[in-house]
Amino acid sequence: MSELVKTITEAIQEKKGSRIVVADLTNIEGTICRYFIICQGNSPTQVDAITDSVSDICRERLKEKPAHVVGRENSQWVAMDYGDVLVHIFLPDVREYYDLEHLWEDAELTVIEDE
């Protein structure tokens, strides 16, 4: 896993984001990125806090800023684009509905245990 992926997962854990899954897409041709990171917060406030944590910690440690952030209007599903890494922060019911983990069935999935 890249340093950016590790930093993002630590930033998610910092705000008690849960059910973190990293989908490694590096061996799949034609993908839009190298990694998908999927996690959830229990409320729109927590989704916002996780988004801020990822943004702040990546900027402080790695001097990385997301190219785009969408979904902050209602904070049910926020997507952050770091080029090679896409971060998806969901509310539980929205995550279940879209089921992104199964969208990439041929990717190597790594589950990060909740702290």
Short mmCIF file of N, CA, C and O in Angstrom, two decimals:
data_model
loop_
_atom_site.label_atom_id
_atom_site.label_comp_id
_atom_site.label_asym_id
_atom_site.label_seq_id
_atom_site.Cartn_x
_atom_site.Cartn_y
_atom_site.Cartn_z
N MET A 1 0.83 -1.19 0.00
CA MET A 1 0.00 0.00 0.00
C MET A 1 0.87 1.25 0.00
O MET A 1 1.92 1.28 0.63
N SER A 2 0.40 2.26 -0.66
CA SER A 2 1.16 3.51 -0.76
C SER A 2 1.11 4.30 0.55
O SER A 2 0.24 4.07 1.40
N GLU A 3 2.02 5.23 0.68
CA GLU A 3 2.06 6.10 1.86
C GLU A 3 0.77 6.92 1.95
O GLU A 3 0.24 7.15 3.03
N LEU A 4 0.24 7.34 0.82
CA LEU A 4 -1.01 8.10 0.80
C LEU A 4 -2.16 7.25 1.34
O LEU A 4 -2.96 7.72 2.16
N VAL A 5 -2.25 6.00 0.91
CA VAL A 5 -3.31 5.11 1.39
C VAL A 5 -3.20 4.92 2.90
O VAL A 5 -4.20 5.01 3.62
N LYS A 6 -2.00 4.69 3.40
CA LYS A 6 -1.81 4.51 4.84
C LYS A 6 -2.19 5.77 5.61
O LYS A 6 -2.85 5.70 6.66
N THR A 7 -1.81 6.93 5.09
CA THR A 7 -2.13 8.19 5.75
C THR A 7 -3.64 8.43 5.78
O THR A 7 -4.19 8.84 6.80
N ILE A 8 -4.31 8.14 4.68
CA ILE A 8 -5.76 8.32 4.62
C ILE A 8 -6.45 7.40 5.61
O ILE A 8 -7.36 7.83 6.33
N THR A 9 -6.05 6.13 5.69
CA THR A 9 -6.70 5.22 6.63
C THR A 9 -6.47 5.67 8.08
O THR A 9 -7.38 5.58 8.90
N GLU A 10 -5.28 6.18 8.37
CA GLU A 10 -5.02 6.70 9.72
C GLU A 10 -5.89 7.91 10.01
O GLU A 10 -6.41 8.06 11.13
N ALA A 11 -6.08 8.78 9.03
CA ALA A 11 -6.92 9.97 9.21
C ALA A 11 -8.38 9.58 9.43
O ALA A 11 -9.08 10.21 10.22
N ILE A 12 -8.83 8.53 8.75
CA ILE A 12 -10.20 8.04 8.95
C ILE A 12 -10.34 7.51 10.38
O ILE A 12 -11.31 7.82 11.09
N GLN A 13 -9.37 6.72 10.82
CA GLN A 13 -9.41 6.15 12.17
C GLN A 13 -9.35 7.23 13.25
O GLN A 13 -9.93 7.07 14.31
N GLU A 14 -8.66 8.32 12.95
CA GLU A 14 -8.54 9.43 13.89
C GLU A 14 -9.91 9.96 14.31
O GLU A 14 -10.11 10.39 15.43
N LYS A 15 -10.88 9.91 13.39
CA LYS A 15 -12.24 10.39 13.67
C LYS A 15 -13.23 9.24 13.83
O LYS A 15 -14.43 9.40 13.67
N LYS A 16 -12.69 8.07 14.16
CA LYS A 16 -13.50 6.88 14.45
C LYS A 16 -14.34 6.41 13.27
O LYS A 16 -15.41 5.83 13.44
N GLY A 17 -13.85 6.66 12.04
CA GLY A 17 -14.50 6.08 10.87
C GLY A 17 -14.41 4.56 10.97
O GLY A 17 -13.44 4.03 11.52
N SER A 18 -15.40 3.86 10.47
CA SER A 18 -15.42 2.41 10.65
C SER A 18 -15.58 1.67 9.33
O SER A 18 -15.82 2.26 8.29
N ARG A 19 -15.40 0.34 9.43
CA ARG A 19 -15.54 -0.58 8.29
C ARG A 19 -14.74 -0.12 7.09
O ARG A 19 -15.24 -0.03 5.98
N ILE A 20 -13.45 0.17 7.32
CA ILE A 20 -12.57 0.64 6.26
C ILE A 20 -12.17 -0.54 5.37
O ILE A 20 -11.74 -1.58 5.86
N VAL A 21 -12.34 -0.34 4.06
CA VAL A 21 -11.93 -1.33 3.07
C VAL A 21 -11.08 -0.62 2.03
O VAL A 21 -11.46 0.44 1.53
N VAL A 22 -9.92 -1.21 1.72
CA VAL A 22 -9.06 -0.68 0.67
C VAL A 22 -9.12 -1.67 -0.49
O VAL A 22 -8.79 -2.84 -0.33
N ALA A 23 -9.57 -1.17 -1.65
CA ALA A 23 -9.61 -1.99 -2.86
C ALA A 23 -8.39 -1.63 -3.70
O ALA A 23 -8.22 -0.48 -4.12
N ASP A 24 -7.52 -2.61 -3.90
CA ASP A 24 -6.30 -2.43 -4.69
C ASP A 24 -6.63 -2.74 -6.15
O ASP A 24 -6.88 -3.89 -6.51
N LEU A 25 -6.63 -1.71 -6.98
CA LEU A 25 -6.99 -1.85 -8.39
C LEU A 25 -5.77 -1.84 -9.31
O LEU A 25 -5.91 -1.78 -10.53
N THR A 26 -4.58 -1.92 -8.72
CA THR A 26 -3.36 -1.77 -9.51
C THR A 26 -3.19 -2.84 -10.59
O THR A 26 -2.54 -2.59 -11.60
N ASN A 27 -3.76 -4.00 -10.40
CA ASN A 27 -3.61 -5.08 -11.39
C ASN A 27 -4.81 -5.22 -12.32
O ASN A 27 -4.93 -6.22 -13.02
N ILE A 28 -5.68 -4.22 -12.30
CA ILE A 28 -6.88 -4.26 -13.15
C ILE A 28 -6.73 -3.18 -14.23
O ILE A 28 -6.55 -2.00 -13.91
N GLU A 29 -6.80 -3.58 -15.48
CA GLU A 29 -6.63 -2.63 -16.58
C GLU A 29 -7.84 -1.72 -16.72
O GLU A 29 -8.97 -2.12 -16.47
N GLY A 30 -7.57 -0.48 -17.11
CA GLY A 30 -8.65 0.45 -17.45
C GLY A 30 -9.35 1.09 -16.27
O GLY A 30 -10.42 1.66 -16.45
N THR A 31 -8.77 1.01 -15.07
CA THR A 31 -9.42 1.62 -13.92
C THR A 31 -9.11 3.11 -13.85
O THR A 31 -8.13 3.58 -14.41
N ILE A 32 -9.94 3.84 -13.14
CA ILE A 32 -9.78 5.29 -13.05
C ILE A 32 -8.77 5.70 -11.98
O ILE A 32 -8.40 6.86 -11.90
N CYS A 33 -8.37 4.74 -11.14
CA CYS A 33 -7.40 5.03 -10.08
C CYS A 33 -6.71 3.73 -9.67
O CYS A 33 -7.04 2.67 -10.18
N ARG A 34 -5.78 3.83 -8.74
CA ARG A 34 -5.06 2.65 -8.26
C ARG A 34 -5.70 2.04 -7.01
O ARG A 34 -5.60 0.84 -6.78
N TYR A 35 -6.32 2.90 -6.19
CA TYR A 35 -6.94 2.43 -4.94
C TYR A 35 -8.27 3.11 -4.72
O TYR A 35 -8.43 4.30 -5.00
N PHE A 36 -9.23 2.35 -4.18
CA PHE A 36 -10.48 2.87 -3.63
C PHE A 36 -10.39 2.66 -2.13
O PHE A 36 -10.05 1.55 -1.69
N ILE A 37 -10.70 3.67 -1.36
CA ILE A 37 -10.81 3.51 0.08
C ILE A 37 -12.26 3.82 0.43
O ILE A 37 -12.77 4.88 0.09
N ILE A 38 -12.89 2.87 1.10
CA ILE A 38 -14.31 2.99 1.44
C ILE A 38 -14.43 2.89 2.96
O ILE A 38 -13.81 2.03 3.58
N CYS A 39 -15.22 3.80 3.54
CA CYS A 39 -15.44 3.74 4.99
C CYS A 39 -16.79 4.37 5.29
O CYS A 39 -17.50 4.81 4.38
N GLN A 40 -17.12 4.42 6.57
CA GLN A 40 -18.39 5.03 6.95
C GLN A 40 -18.28 5.77 8.26
O GLN A 40 -17.44 5.47 9.10
N GLY A 41 -19.18 6.75 8.39
CA GLY A 41 -19.40 7.46 9.64
C GLY A 41 -20.86 7.26 10.02
O GLY A 41 -21.68 6.94 9.15
N ASN A 42 -21.18 7.44 11.28
CA ASN A 42 -22.54 7.14 11.75
C ASN A 42 -23.52 8.29 11.62
O ASN A 42 -24.71 8.10 11.86
N SER A 43 -23.04 9.48 11.25
CA SER A 43 -23.92 10.64 11.10
C SER A 43 -23.29 11.58 10.08
O SER A 43 -22.09 11.50 9.81
N PRO A 44 -24.09 12.51 9.52
CA PRO A 44 -23.50 13.49 8.61
C PRO A 44 -22.38 14.30 9.28
O PRO A 44 -21.38 14.61 8.63
N THR A 45 -22.51 14.57 10.56
CA THR A 45 -21.47 15.30 11.28
C THR A 45 -20.17 14.51 11.31
O THR A 45 -19.08 15.06 11.10
N GLN A 46 -20.26 13.20 11.55
CA GLN A 46 -19.06 12.37 11.57
C GLN A 46 -18.48 12.23 10.16
O GLN A 46 -17.25 12.24 10.00
N VAL A 47 -19.31 12.10 9.14
CA VAL A 47 -18.82 12.05 7.76
C VAL A 47 -18.03 13.32 7.45
O VAL A 47 -16.94 13.26 6.87
N ASP A 48 -18.55 14.47 7.87
CA ASP A 48 -17.83 15.74 7.69
C ASP A 48 -16.50 15.75 8.43
O ASP A 48 -15.48 16.19 7.90
N ALA A 49 -16.51 15.26 9.67
CA ALA A 49 -15.29 15.24 10.48
C ALA A 49 -14.23 14.34 9.84
O ALA A 49 -13.04 14.68 9.83
N ILE A 50 -14.65 13.19 9.32
CA ILE A 50 -13.71 12.27 8.65
C ILE A 50 -13.14 12.95 7.40
O ILE A 50 -11.93 12.90 7.15
N THR A 51 -13.99 13.60 6.63
CA THR A 51 -13.55 14.31 5.43
C THR A 51 -12.50 15.37 5.78
O THR A 51 -11.45 15.45 5.14
N ASP A 52 -12.78 16.16 6.81
CA ASP A 52 -11.83 17.19 7.25
C ASP A 52 -10.52 16.56 7.72
O ASP A 52 -9.44 17.08 7.42
N SER A 53 -10.61 15.46 8.45
CA SER A 53 -9.42 14.79 8.97
C SER A 53 -8.53 14.30 7.83
O SER A 53 -7.32 14.50 7.83
N VAL A 54 -9.15 13.65 6.83
CA VAL A 54 -8.38 13.15 5.69
C VAL A 54 -7.70 14.32 4.98
O VAL A 54 -6.49 14.28 4.71
N SER A 55 -8.44 15.38 4.73
CA SER A 55 -7.90 16.54 4.03
C SER A 55 -6.75 17.17 4.82
O SER A 55 -5.68 17.43 4.27
N ASP A 56 -6.97 17.40 6.11
CA ASP A 56 -5.96 18.07 6.95
C ASP A 56 -4.69 17.24 7.12
O ASP A 56 -3.58 17.74 6.96
N ILE A 57 -4.85 15.96 7.43
CA ILE A 57 -3.69 15.11 7.71
C ILE A 57 -2.88 14.85 6.45
O ILE A 57 -1.65 14.87 6.47
N CYS A 58 -3.54 14.65 5.31
CA CYS A 58 -2.81 14.45 4.05
C CYS A 58 -2.04 15.71 3.66
O CYS A 58 -0.93 15.64 3.17
N ARG A 59 -2.65 16.86 3.90
CA ARG A 59 -1.97 18.12 3.58
C ARG A 59 -0.78 18.34 4.51
O ARG A 59 0.31 18.70 4.06
N GLU A 60 -0.96 18.09 5.81
CA GLU A 60 0.11 18.31 6.79
C GLU A 60 1.28 17.34 6.59
O GLU A 60 2.44 17.76 6.57
N ARG A 61 0.99 16.06 6.44
CA ARG A 61 2.05 15.05 6.38
C ARG A 61 2.68 14.90 5.00
O ARG A 61 3.88 14.68 4.88
N LEU A 62 1.85 14.96 3.96
CA LEU A 62 2.32 14.60 2.62
C LEU A 62 2.25 15.76 1.62
O LEU A 62 2.62 15.58 0.47
N LYS A 63 1.73 16.90 2.06
CA LYS A 63 1.54 18.05 1.16
C LYS A 63 0.62 17.69 -0.01
O LYS A 63 0.76 18.19 -1.12
N GLU A 64 -0.34 16.79 0.24
CA GLU A 64 -1.30 16.35 -0.77
C GLU A 64 -2.66 16.99 -0.51
O GLU A 64 -3.13 17.04 0.62
N LYS A 65 -3.28 17.48 -1.57
CA LYS A 65 -4.63 18.03 -1.49
C LYS A 65 -5.50 17.27 -2.49
O LYS A 65 -5.03 16.90 -3.57
N PRO A 66 -6.78 17.06 -2.15
CA PRO A 66 -7.65 16.39 -3.12
C PRO A 66 -7.92 17.30 -4.32
O PRO A 66 -8.07 18.52 -4.17
N ALA A 67 -7.97 16.71 -5.51
CA ALA A 67 -8.29 17.47 -6.72
C ALA A 67 -9.76 17.89 -6.69
O ALA A 67 -10.10 18.99 -7.13
N HIS A 68 -10.61 17.03 -6.15
CA HIS A 68 -12.05 17.31 -6.06
C HIS A 68 -12.60 16.67 -4.78
O HIS A 68 -12.14 15.60 -4.38
N VAL A 69 -13.60 17.32 -4.21
CA VAL A 69 -14.37 16.75 -3.11
C VAL A 69 -15.83 17.02 -3.44
O VAL A 69 -16.21 18.16 -3.66
N VAL A 70 -16.63 15.96 -3.50
CA VAL A 70 -18.06 16.13 -3.79
C VAL A 70 -18.89 15.44 -2.71
O VAL A 70 -18.44 14.48 -2.09
N GLY A 71 -20.09 15.97 -2.49
CA GLY A 71 -21.02 15.35 -1.55
C GLY A 71 -21.11 16.03 -0.20
O GLY A 71 -21.84 15.58 0.69
N ARG A 72 -20.39 17.12 0.00
CA ARG A 72 -20.39 17.78 1.30
C ARG A 72 -21.72 18.48 1.60
O ARG A 72 -21.99 18.79 2.75
N GLU A 73 -22.55 18.68 0.57
CA GLU A 73 -23.81 19.40 0.77
C GLU A 73 -24.70 18.69 1.80
O GLU A 73 -25.33 19.32 2.63
N ASN A 74 -24.77 17.36 1.72
CA ASN A 74 -25.62 16.63 2.65
C ASN A 74 -24.85 15.60 3.47
O ASN A 74 -25.40 15.00 4.38
N SER A 75 -23.59 15.36 3.12
CA SER A 75 -22.70 14.47 3.87
C SER A 75 -23.27 13.07 4.09
O SER A 75 -23.12 12.49 5.16
N GLN A 76 -23.93 12.54 3.06
CA GLN A 76 -24.37 11.14 3.10
C GLN A 76 -23.35 10.26 2.40
O GLN A 76 -23.17 9.11 2.76
N TRP A 77 -22.72 10.82 1.36
CA TRP A 77 -21.66 10.14 0.62
C TRP A 77 -20.72 11.21 0.11
O TRP A 77 -21.06 11.99 -0.77
N VAL A 78 -19.53 11.26 0.69
CA VAL A 78 -18.52 12.22 0.26
C VAL A 78 -17.45 11.44 -0.50
O VAL A 78 -16.98 10.40 -0.04
N ALA A 79 -17.09 11.94 -1.68
CA ALA A 79 -16.01 11.35 -2.47
C ALA A 79 -14.87 12.35 -2.57
O ALA A 79 -15.11 13.53 -2.86
N MET A 80 -13.66 11.87 -2.30
CA MET A 80 -12.46 12.70 -2.36
C MET A 80 -11.52 12.10 -3.40
O MET A 80 -11.21 10.91 -3.34
N ASP A 81 -11.07 12.93 -4.34
CA ASP A 81 -10.24 12.46 -5.44
C ASP A 81 -8.80 12.91 -5.23
O ASP A 81 -8.47 14.10 -5.33
N TYR A 82 -7.94 11.94 -4.92
CA TYR A 82 -6.51 12.19 -4.78
C TYR A 82 -5.73 11.64 -5.99
O TYR A 82 -4.59 11.22 -5.86
N GLY A 83 -6.36 11.61 -7.14
CA GLY A 83 -5.70 11.12 -8.35
C GLY A 83 -5.66 9.60 -8.38
O GLY A 83 -6.59 8.97 -8.87
N ASP A 84 -4.60 9.02 -7.85
CA ASP A 84 -4.47 7.56 -7.81
C ASP A 84 -5.31 6.91 -6.72
O ASP A 84 -5.43 5.69 -6.68
N VAL A 85 -5.86 7.72 -5.81
CA VAL A 85 -6.64 7.20 -4.68
C VAL A 85 -7.97 7.94 -4.62
O VAL A 85 -8.00 9.17 -4.56
N LEU A 86 -9.07 7.18 -4.63
CA LEU A 86 -10.40 7.76 -4.42
C LEU A 86 -10.91 7.31 -3.06
O LEU A 86 -10.88 6.11 -2.74
N VAL A 87 -11.37 8.27 -2.27
CA VAL A 87 -11.86 8.00 -0.92
C VAL A 87 -13.37 8.19 -0.92
O VAL A 87 -13.87 9.23 -1.38
N HIS A 88 -14.10 7.20 -0.39
CA HIS A 88 -15.56 7.27 -0.30
C HIS A 88 -15.95 7.14 1.17
O HIS A 88 -15.63 6.14 1.81
N ILE A 89 -16.64 8.16 1.67
CA ILE A 89 -17.06 8.19 3.07
C ILE A 89 -18.58 8.22 3.08
O ILE A 89 -19.19 9.18 2.59
N PHE A 90 -19.18 7.16 3.61
CA PHE A 90 -20.63 6.97 3.55
C PHE A 90 -21.30 7.02 4.92
O PHE A 90 -20.68 6.70 5.93
N LEU A 91 -22.61 7.30 4.88
CA LEU A 91 -23.49 6.90 5.99
C LEU A 91 -23.78 5.42 5.76
O LEU A 91 -23.78 4.95 4.62
N PRO A 92 -24.04 4.65 6.84
CA PRO A 92 -24.21 3.19 6.69
C PRO A 92 -25.25 2.75 5.67
O PRO A 92 -24.98 1.86 4.85
N ASP A 93 -26.44 3.37 5.66
CA ASP A 93 -27.49 2.91 4.74
C ASP A 93 -27.16 3.25 3.29
O ASP A 93 -27.46 2.48 2.37
N VAL A 94 -26.48 4.37 3.05
CA VAL A 94 -26.09 4.75 1.70
C VAL A 94 -24.98 3.80 1.21
O VAL A 94 -24.99 3.36 0.06
N ARG A 95 -24.07 3.46 2.10
CA ARG A 95 -23.01 2.53 1.73
C ARG A 95 -23.60 1.17 1.35
O ARG A 95 -23.20 0.57 0.35
N GLU A 96 -24.54 0.70 2.14
CA GLU A 96 -25.17 -0.59 1.85
C GLU A 96 -25.89 -0.55 0.50
O GLU A 96 -25.81 -1.50 -0.28
N TYR A 97 -26.56 0.54 0.22
CA TYR A 97 -27.31 0.67 -1.03
C TYR A 97 -26.39 0.60 -2.25
O TYR A 97 -26.66 -0.11 -3.21
N TYR A 98 -25.29 1.35 -2.24
CA TYR A 98 -24.40 1.41 -3.40
C TYR A 98 -23.41 0.25 -3.48
O TYR A 98 -22.95 -0.10 -4.56
N ASP A 99 -23.06 -0.34 -2.35
CA ASP A 99 -22.27 -1.57 -2.29
C ASP A 99 -21.03 -1.54 -3.20
O ASP A 99 -20.83 -2.43 -4.02
N LEU A 100 -20.21 -0.49 -3.04
CA LEU A 100 -19.04 -0.31 -3.91
C LEU A 100 -18.03 -1.45 -3.82
O LEU A 100 -17.33 -1.73 -4.79
N GLU A 101 -17.95 -2.09 -2.66
CA GLU A 101 -16.98 -3.18 -2.51
C GLU A 101 -17.20 -4.27 -3.56
O GLU A 101 -16.26 -4.86 -4.06
N HIS A 102 -18.45 -4.51 -3.91
CA HIS A 102 -18.74 -5.57 -4.88
C HIS A 102 -18.68 -5.08 -6.32
O HIS A 102 -18.70 -5.88 -7.25
N LEU A 103 -18.57 -3.77 -6.50
CA LEU A 103 -18.40 -3.22 -7.84
C LEU A 103 -17.06 -3.67 -8.42
O LEU A 103 -16.94 -3.89 -9.62
N TRP A 104 -16.07 -3.81 -7.55
CA TRP A 104 -14.73 -4.21 -7.96
C TRP A 104 -14.42 -5.61 -7.43
O TRP A 104 -13.48 -5.81 -6.69
N GLU A 105 -15.20 -6.59 -7.82
CA GLU A 105 -15.05 -7.95 -7.30
C GLU A 105 -13.69 -8.56 -7.61
O GLU A 105 -13.20 -9.40 -6.86
N ASP A 106 -13.04 -8.13 -8.69
CA ASP A 106 -11.75 -8.71 -9.03
C ASP A 106 -10.58 -7.95 -8.40
O ASP A 106 -9.42 -8.31 -8.61
N ALA A 107 -10.87 -6.94 -7.59
CA ALA A 107 -9.82 -6.21 -6.88
C ALA A 107 -9.43 -6.97 -5.62
O ALA A 107 -10.23 -7.72 -5.05
N GLU A 108 -8.20 -6.75 -5.17
CA GLU A 108 -7.78 -7.30 -3.89
C GLU A 108 -8.31 -6.36 -2.80
O GLU A 108 -7.99 -5.17 -2.78
N LEU A 109 -9.15 -6.89 -1.91
CA LEU A 109 -9.75 -6.08 -0.84
C LEU A 109 -9.02 -6.32 0.47
O LEU A 109 -8.79 -7.47 0.87
N THR A 110 -8.66 -5.23 1.15
CA THR A 110 -8.05 -5.31 2.46
C THR A 110 -8.99 -4.64 3.45
O THR A 110 -9.35 -3.47 3.27
N VAL A 111 -9.40 -5.39 4.46
CA VAL A 111 -10.28 -4.85 5.50
C VAL A 111 -9.39 -4.37 6.65
O VAL A 111 -8.57 -5.12 7.16
N ILE A 112 -9.57 -3.11 7.04
CA ILE A 112 -8.83 -2.54 8.16
C ILE A 112 -9.71 -2.68 9.39
O ILE A 112 -10.85 -2.19 9.39
N GLU A 113 -9.22 -3.36 10.40
CA GLU A 113 -10.02 -3.58 11.61
C GLU A 113 -10.35 -2.26 12.30
O GLU A 113 -9.52 -1.36 12.37
N ASP A 114 -11.57 -2.16 12.79
CA ASP A 114 -11.99 -0.97 13.56
C ASP A 114 -11.17 -0.90 14.84
O ASP A 114 -10.86 -1.92 15.44
N GLU A 115 -10.85 0.33 15.21
CA GLU A 115 -10.08 0.53 16.46
C GLU A 115 -11.02 0.69 17.63
O GLU A 115 -12.11 1.08 17.54
#
